[in-house]
């Protein structure tokens, strides 16, 4: 499950280091080419909202396999896009069809015992992080050698192999919801209204992922401009600096098995804030940039795994719907952060983006501190 999640989630992030290549190929600005990053995330958010809840009424393995077929077709369309307009449509569909990750994670949480759930989530999320990091590095390096289209063809081929492996190895699951699709979707609003811990976790991840996504998209513009003038092959390698987050995920998961969830969240928020301080003072040196990448990636994963441990412990029969609310909020945040990052870059370049990113984290800290003090939303287990 960890390996499959990593290879599927990579579909969402292949495009980021390829932005300069796509801009050159279609004769457009890099800022305009950057649209594909947030369109992919918007597509993913739509899939999370409209399709992931079906995991509570539909056999999960069947749904996962259908998504893999759709992902193969979407990635192939992206590779063969004759115009940038078609590529934008394909990017949205790539995100929409890559939701298998968010069907696998609740399945893993369902199979795990209560006392090991945090560890299982951490292990699977470790695979997700490896996939994100590898996708950026591989697409940047191979894209510079073979072209950006071949990266999408490669991804389609990987999805074909995964389809076979999932068909052979994934267990079947029995849905717990007996109502209709409309009733299922209506229940999302009910849970949002009645579950404060779910609302708080969704907001925290919205803000955290907005800051993270804004950084990764804007970093491409930063490193491809003077004084660096790096090509996509070099920019993609900076994704390796976040490898520490993959190593940290299982450790965070183990801490979340106990009563360390609240402390984990505060540690993650502090790391994110420090990362933007490092980014602001990067200048022409890359040491602070690399330090910031490690801090922002580990910080976000610390926040996300802690949030997931909280929401998966509330109502086992509604895990897919809780995950829908949580991850839809997360990727809407990612799309907003990417768009805001590009906008701030166009206005004030790297310094203004760093200030904007720090403000996102500060808002998260203030809201989290205020609401947790009032209602104890951040408590890690029974107080939910």
Coordinates of C-alpha atoms in Angstrom, one line a residue:
X1 CA 0.0 0.0 0.0
X2 CA 2.8 2.4 0.8
X3 CA 4.6 1.7 -2.5
X4 CA 1.3 2.1 -4.5
X5 CA 0.4 5.3 -2.8
X6 CA 3.8 6.8 -3.5
X7 CA 3.7 5.8 -7.2
X8 CA 0.1 7.1 -7.7
X9 CA 0.6 10.4 -5.8
X10 CA 3.6 11.1 -8.0
X11 CA 1.1 11.8 -10.8
X12 CA 0.1 15.1 -9.1
X13 CA 3.7 16.4 -8.8
X14 CA 5.5 15.4 -12.0
X15 CA 4.5 18.7 -13.6
X16 CA 6.1 21.0 -11.1
X17 CA 9.8 20.8 -12.3
X18 CA 8.5 20.6 -15.9
X19 CA 7.0 24.1 -15.9
X20 CA 10.0 25.7 -17.7
X21 CA 10.0 23.0 -20.4
X22 CA 6.3 23.3 -20.9
X23 CA 6.5 27.0 -21.1
X24 CA 9.2 26.8 -23.8
X25 CA 7.4 24.2 -25.8
X26 CA 4.1 26.1 -26.0
X27 CA 5.8 29.6 -26.2
X28 CA 4.2 30.9 -23.1
X29 CA 5.5 32.5 -19.8
X30 CA 6.5 30.3 -17.0
X31 CA 3.9 31.9 -14.8
X32 CA 1.2 30.9 -17.2
X33 CA 2.6 27.4 -17.5
X34 CA 2.4 27.2 -13.7
X35 CA -1.4 26.9 -14.0
X36 CA -1.1 23.2 -14.6
X37 CA 0.2 22.8 -11.0
X38 CA -2.9 24.2 -9.4
X39 CA -5.3 22.8 -12.0
X40 CA -4.0 19.3 -11.1
X41 CA -4.6 20.0 -7.4
X42 CA -8.1 21.4 -8.1
X43 CA -8.9 18.2 -10.1
X44 CA -7.6 16.1 -7.2
X45 CA -9.8 18.1 -4.7
X46 CA -12.8 17.5 -6.9
X47 CA -12.1 13.8 -7.0
X48 CA -11.7 13.8 -3.2
X49 CA -15.1 15.5 -2.8
X50 CA -17.2 13.7 -5.4
X51 CA -15.6 10.2 -5.7
X52 CA -13.7 9.3 -2.5
X53 CA -17.0 9.1 -0.4
X54 CA -18.0 6.2 -2.6
X55 CA -15.5 4.1 -0.7
X56 CA -18.1 3.9 2.1
X57 CA -20.8 2.3 -0.2
X58 CA -18.7 0.7 -2.9
X59 CA -16.2 -2.1 -2.8
X60 CA -12.9 -0.2 -2.4
X61 CA -10.6 -2.4 -4.5
X62 CA -13.0 -2.1 -7.5
X63 CA -13.1 1.7 -7.1
X64 CA -9.3 1.9 -6.9
X65 CA -8.9 -0.2 -10.1
X66 CA -11.4 2.1 -12.0
X67 CA -9.4 5.1 -10.9
X68 CA -6.2 3.5 -12.1
X69 CA -7.7 3.0 -15.6
X70 CA -8.8 6.6 -15.6
X71 CA -5.4 7.8 -14.5
X72 CA -3.7 5.9 -17.4
X73 CA -6.0 7.6 -19.9
X74 CA -5.6 11.1 -18.4
X75 CA -1.8 10.9 -18.3
X76 CA -1.7 9.7 -21.9
X77 CA -3.9 12.7 -22.9
X78 CA -1.5 15.0 -21.2
X79 CA 1.5 13.5 -23.0
X80 CA -0.2 13.9 -26.4
X81 CA -1.6 17.4 -25.8
X82 CA -1.4 19.5 -29.0
X83 CA -2.1 22.8 -27.2
X84 CA -1.6 24.2 -23.7
X85 CA -5.4 24.4 -23.4
X86 CA -5.7 20.6 -23.9
X87 CA -2.8 20.1 -21.4
X88 CA -4.8 22.2 -18.8
X89 CA -7.8 19.9 -19.2
X90 CA -5.6 16.8 -19.0
X91 CA -3.9 18.2 -15.9
X92 CA -7.3 18.6 -14.2
X93 CA -8.2 15.0 -15.2
X94 CA -4.9 13.7 -13.9
X95 CA -5.7 15.1 -10.5
X96 CA -9.3 13.9 -10.6
X97 CA -8.2 10.3 -11.4
X98 CA -5.3 10.1 -8.9
X99 CA -7.5 9.7 -5.8
X100 CA -6.6 6.1 -5.4
X101 CA -4.2 7.2 -2.7
X102 CA -7.0 8.5 -0.6
X103 CA -8.9 5.2 -0.9
X104 CA -5.8 3.2 0.1
X105 CA -5.0 5.2 3.2
X106 CA -8.5 4.7 4.9
X107 CA -8.3 1.0 3.8
X108 CA -5.0 0.7 5.7
X109 CA -6.4 2.5 8.7
X110 CA -9.4 0.1 8.6
X111 CA -7.2 -3.0 8.6
X112 CA -5.0 -1.7 11.4
X113 CA -5.7 -2.2 15.1
X114 CA -6.6 0.8 17.2
X115 CA -3.2 0.8 19.0
X116 CA -1.2 0.6 15.7
X117 CA -3.3 2.9 13.5
X118 CA -0.9 5.8 13.8
X119 CA 2.1 3.7 12.9
X120 CA 0.3 2.2 9.9
X121 CA -0.8 5.7 8.7
X122 CA 2.8 6.9 9.2
X123 CA 4.2 4.0 7.2
X124 CA 1.9 4.5 4.3
X125 CA 2.5 8.3 4.4
X126 CA 6.2 7.6 4.2
X127 CA 5.6 6.0 0.9
X128 CA 3.5 9.0 -0.2
X129 CA 6.4 11.4 0.7
X130 CA 8.9 9.2 -1.2
X131 CA 6.6 9.4 -4.2
X132 CA 6.3 13.1 -4.1
X133 CA 10.0 13.6 -3.7
X134 CA 10.9 11.1 -6.4
X135 CA 8.4 12.5 -8.8
X136 CA 9.9 15.9 -8.7
X137 CA 13.5 14.7 -9.0
X138 CA 12.8 12.1 -11.7
X139 CA 10.6 14.3 -13.8
X140 CA 13.0 17.2 -13.6
X141 CA 16.0 15.0 -14.6
X142 CA 14.4 12.8 -17.2
X143 CA 12.3 15.7 -18.6
X144 CA 15.4 17.6 -19.4
X145 CA 16.8 14.6 -21.2
X146 CA 13.8 13.1 -23.0
X147 CA 11.2 15.9 -22.9
X148 CA 8.2 16.5 -20.7
X149 CA 5.8 14.4 -22.8
X150 CA 7.8 11.3 -22.1
X151 CA 7.3 11.8 -18.3
X152 CA 3.6 11.5 -18.7
X153 CA 3.9 8.4 -20.9
X154 CA 6.1 6.9 -18.2
X155 CA 3.6 7.7 -15.5
X156 CA 0.8 6.0 -17.6
X157 CA 2.9 2.9 -17.9
X158 CA 3.6 2.8 -14.1
X159 CA -0.2 3.1 -13.5
X160 CA -0.7 0.1 -15.9
X161 CA 1.7 -2.0 -13.8
X162 CA 0.1 -0.9 -10.6
X163 CA -3.3 -1.9 -11.9
X164 CA -2.1 -5.5 -12.2
X165 CA -0.5 -5.5 -8.8
X166 CA -3.5 -4.0 -7.0
X167 CA -5.8 -6.5 -8.8
X168 CA -3.7 -9.4 -7.5
X169 CA -2.7 -8.2 -4.0
X170 CA -5.2 -5.8 -2.5
X171 CA -7.9 -7.3 -0.2
X172 CA -11.5 -6.7 -0.8
X173 CA -13.5 -4.6 1.7
X174 CA -17.1 -4.5 2.6
X175 CA -18.8 -1.1 2.7
X176 CA -20.5 0.1 5.9
X177 CA -23.0 2.5 4.5
X178 CA -26.3 1.2 3.1
X179 CA -27.8 4.5 1.8
X180 CA -27.8 6.3 -1.5
X181 CA -25.1 8.5 -3.0
X182 CA -27.2 11.6 -2.2
X183 CA -27.6 10.5 1.4
X184 CA -23.8 9.8 1.5
X185 CA -23.0 13.3 0.3
X186 CA -25.5 14.9 2.7
X187 CA -23.8 13.1 5.5
X188 CA -20.6 15.0 4.7
X189 CA -22.4 18.3 5.7
X190 CA -23.7 16.7 8.8
X191 CA -20.2 15.6 9.9
X192 CA -18.7 19.0 9.1
X193 CA -21.4 20.6 11.2
X194 CA -21.3 18.2 14.2
X195 CA -17.5 17.2 14.4
X196 CA -15.4 20.1 15.6
X197 CA -12.2 18.0 15.6
X198 CA -12.8 17.2 11.9
X199 CA -13.3 20.9 11.1
X200 CA -10.2 21.9 13.0
X201 CA -8.0 19.2 11.4
X202 CA -9.3 20.2 7.9
X203 CA -8.5 23.9 8.5
X204 CA -5.0 23.1 9.8
X205 CA -4.2 21.0 6.8
X206 CA -5.7 23.6 4.4
X207 CA -3.3 26.3 5.7
X208 CA -0.3 24.0 6.0
X209 CA -0.6 22.6 2.5
X210 CA -1.3 26.0 1.0
X211 CA 2.1 27.2 2.4
X212 CA 3.8 24.0 1.2
X213 CA 2.4 24.0 -2.3
X214 CA 3.0 27.7 -2.7
X215 CA 6.6 27.1 -1.9
X216 CA 7.2 24.2 -4.3
X217 CA 5.6 26.0 -7.3
X218 CA 7.3 29.4 -6.6
X219 CA 10.7 27.7 -5.9
X220 CA 10.7 26.6 -9.6
X221 CA 10.4 30.2 -10.7
X222 CA 13.0 31.3 -8.1
X223 CA 15.6 28.8 -9.2
X224 CA 15.1 29.2 -12.9
X225 CA 15.6 33.0 -12.7
X226 CA 18.9 34.9 -12.0
X227 CA 21.3 34.5 -10.2
X228 CA 20.7 30.7 -10.4
X229 CA 19.3 30.1 -13.9
X230 CA 18.9 26.4 -13.2
X231 CA 17.4 24.0 -15.7
X232 CA 14.6 21.6 -14.7
X233 CA 17.0 18.8 -14.3
X234 CA 18.8 20.6 -11.5
X235 CA 15.6 22.1 -9.9
X236 CA 14.1 18.6 -9.7
X237 CA 17.0 17.5 -7.5
X238 CA 16.0 19.9 -4.8
X239 CA 13.1 17.6 -4.0
X240 CA 15.6 15.2 -2.5
X241 CA 16.3 17.8 0.2
X242 CA 12.8 16.9 1.6
X243 CA 13.8 13.2 2.0
X244 CA 13.9 13.8 5.8
X245 CA 10.1 14.0 5.8
X246 CA 9.8 10.5 4.4
X247 CA 12.1 9.3 7.3
X248 CA 10.1 11.3 9.8
X249 CA 6.7 10.0 8.8
X250 CA 6.9 6.6 10.6
X251 CA 8.3 8.3 13.7
X252 CA 5.5 10.8 13.8
X253 CA 3.0 8.0 13.3
X254 CA 4.4 6.1 16.3
X255 CA 4.2 9.2 18.5
X256 CA 0.6 9.7 17.4
X257 CA -0.2 6.2 18.6
X258 CA 0.1 7.6 22.1
X259 CA -0.8 11.0 23.4
X260 CA 1.8 13.0 21.4
X261 CA -0.6 14.4 18.8
X262 CA -1.0 17.8 20.2
X263 CA 2.7 18.4 20.7
X264 CA 3.4 17.0 17.2
X265 CA 1.1 19.6 15.7
X266 CA 2.8 22.5 17.5
X267 CA 6.2 21.2 16.5
X268 CA 5.1 21.0 12.9
X269 CA 3.7 24.6 12.9
X270 CA 6.9 25.9 14.4
X271 CA 9.0 24.1 11.7
X272 CA 6.9 25.6 8.9
X273 CA 7.3 29.1 10.3
X274 CA 11.1 28.7 10.6
X275 CA 11.3 27.4 7.1
X276 CA 9.9 30.6 5.7
X277 CA 12.4 32.6 7.7
X278 CA 15.1 30.5 6.1
X279 CA 13.6 31.0 2.7
X280 CA 13.5 34.8 3.1
X281 CA 17.2 35.1 3.9
X282 CA 18.3 32.6 1.2
X283 CA 19.6 35.3 -1.1
X284 CA 22.2 33.9 -3.5
X285 CA 23.2 31.0 -1.2
X286 CA 21.4 27.7 -1.2
X287 CA 22.2 26.5 2.3
X288 CA 19.3 28.2 3.9
X289 CA 17.0 27.1 1.0
X290 CA 17.9 23.4 1.6
X291 CA 17.4 23.8 5.3
X292 CA 14.0 25.4 4.7
X293 CA 13.0 22.6 2.4
X294 CA 13.7 20.1 5.1
X295 CA 11.8 22.1 7.7
X296 CA 8.7 22.8 5.6
X297 CA 8.4 19.2 4.4
X298 CA 8.9 17.6 7.8
X299 CA 6.7 20.2 9.4
X300 CA 3.8 19.6 7.0
X301 CA 4.0 15.8 7.4
X302 CA 4.1 16.1 11.2
X303 CA 0.9 18.2 11.0
X304 CA -0.9 16.0 8.5
X305 CA -0.2 12.6 10.1
X306 CA -1.2 13.9 13.5
X307 CA -4.5 15.3 11.9
X308 CA -5.1 12.0 10.2
X309 CA -4.6 10.0 13.4
X310 CA -7.2 12.2 15.0
X311 CA -9.9 12.0 12.3
X312 CA -9.5 8.2 11.8
X313 CA -10.1 7.6 15.5
X314 CA -13.5 9.3 15.7
X315 CA -16.0 7.2 13.7
X316 CA -14.5 4.1 12.0
X317 CA -17.7 3.5 9.8
X318 CA -17.2 7.0 8.2
X319 CA -13.5 7.0 7.6
X320 CA -13.8 7.6 3.8
X321 CA -16.2 10.5 4.3
X322 CA -14.0 12.0 7.0
X323 CA -11.0 11.6 4.7
X324 CA -13.0 13.3 1.9
X325 CA -13.6 16.4 4.1
X326 CA -10.0 16.4 5.3
X327 CA -8.2 15.9 2.0
X328 CA -10.6 18.0 -0.1
X329 CA -9.8 20.9 2.2
X330 CA -6.1 20.0 2.0
X331 CA -5.9 20.1 -1.8
X332 CA -8.1 23.2 -2.2
X333 CA -5.6 24.7 0.2
X334 CA -2.8 23.4 -2.1
X335 CA -4.4 24.9 -5.2
X336 CA -5.0 28.2 -3.4
X337 CA -1.4 28.3 -2.2
X338 CA 0.0 27.6 -5.6
X339 CA -2.1 30.3 -7.2
X340 CA -1.2 32.8 -4.4
X341 CA 2.5 31.9 -4.7
X342 CA 2.6 32.6 -8.4
X343 CA 0.6 35.8 -7.8
X344 CA 3.0 37.1 -5.1
X345 CA 5.9 36.2 -7.3
X346 CA 4.6 38.3 -10.1
X347 CA 4.1 41.2 -7.8
X348 CA 7.2 41.1 -5.6
X349 CA 9.3 38.1 -6.5
X350 CA 10.8 35.8 -3.9
X351 CA 10.8 38.1 -0.8
X352 CA 7.1 38.9 -1.1
X353 CA 6.2 35.2 -1.5
X354 CA 8.3 34.4 1.6
X355 CA 6.4 37.0 3.6
X356 CA 3.1 35.7 2.3
X357 CA 4.0 32.1 3.1
X358 CA 5.0 33.1 6.7
X359 CA 1.6 34.8 7.1
X360 CA -0.2 31.6 6.1
X361 CA 1.6 29.7 8.8
X362 CA 1.0 32.5 11.4
X363 CA -2.8 32.4 10.6
X364 CA -2.7 28.7 11.2
X365 CA -0.9 29.1 14.5
X366 CA -3.3 31.8 15.7
X367 CA -6.5 29.9 14.8
X368 CA -5.2 26.6 16.1
X369 CA -4.1 28.2 19.4
X370 CA -7.4 30.1 19.8
X371 CA -9.8 27.3 19.0
X372 CA -7.8 24.7 20.9
X373 CA -7.8 26.9 24.0
X374 CA -11.5 27.3 23.8
X375 CA -12.7 23.8 23.0
X376 CA -9.8 21.3 23.3
X377 CA -10.0 20.4 19.6
X378 CA -6.4 19.4 19.4
X379 CA -6.6 16.7 22.1
X380 CA -5.3 13.5 20.7
X381 CA -7.9 10.9 21.6
X382 CA -10.8 10.6 24.0
X383 CA -11.4 14.3 24.4
X384 CA -12.5 14.5 20.8

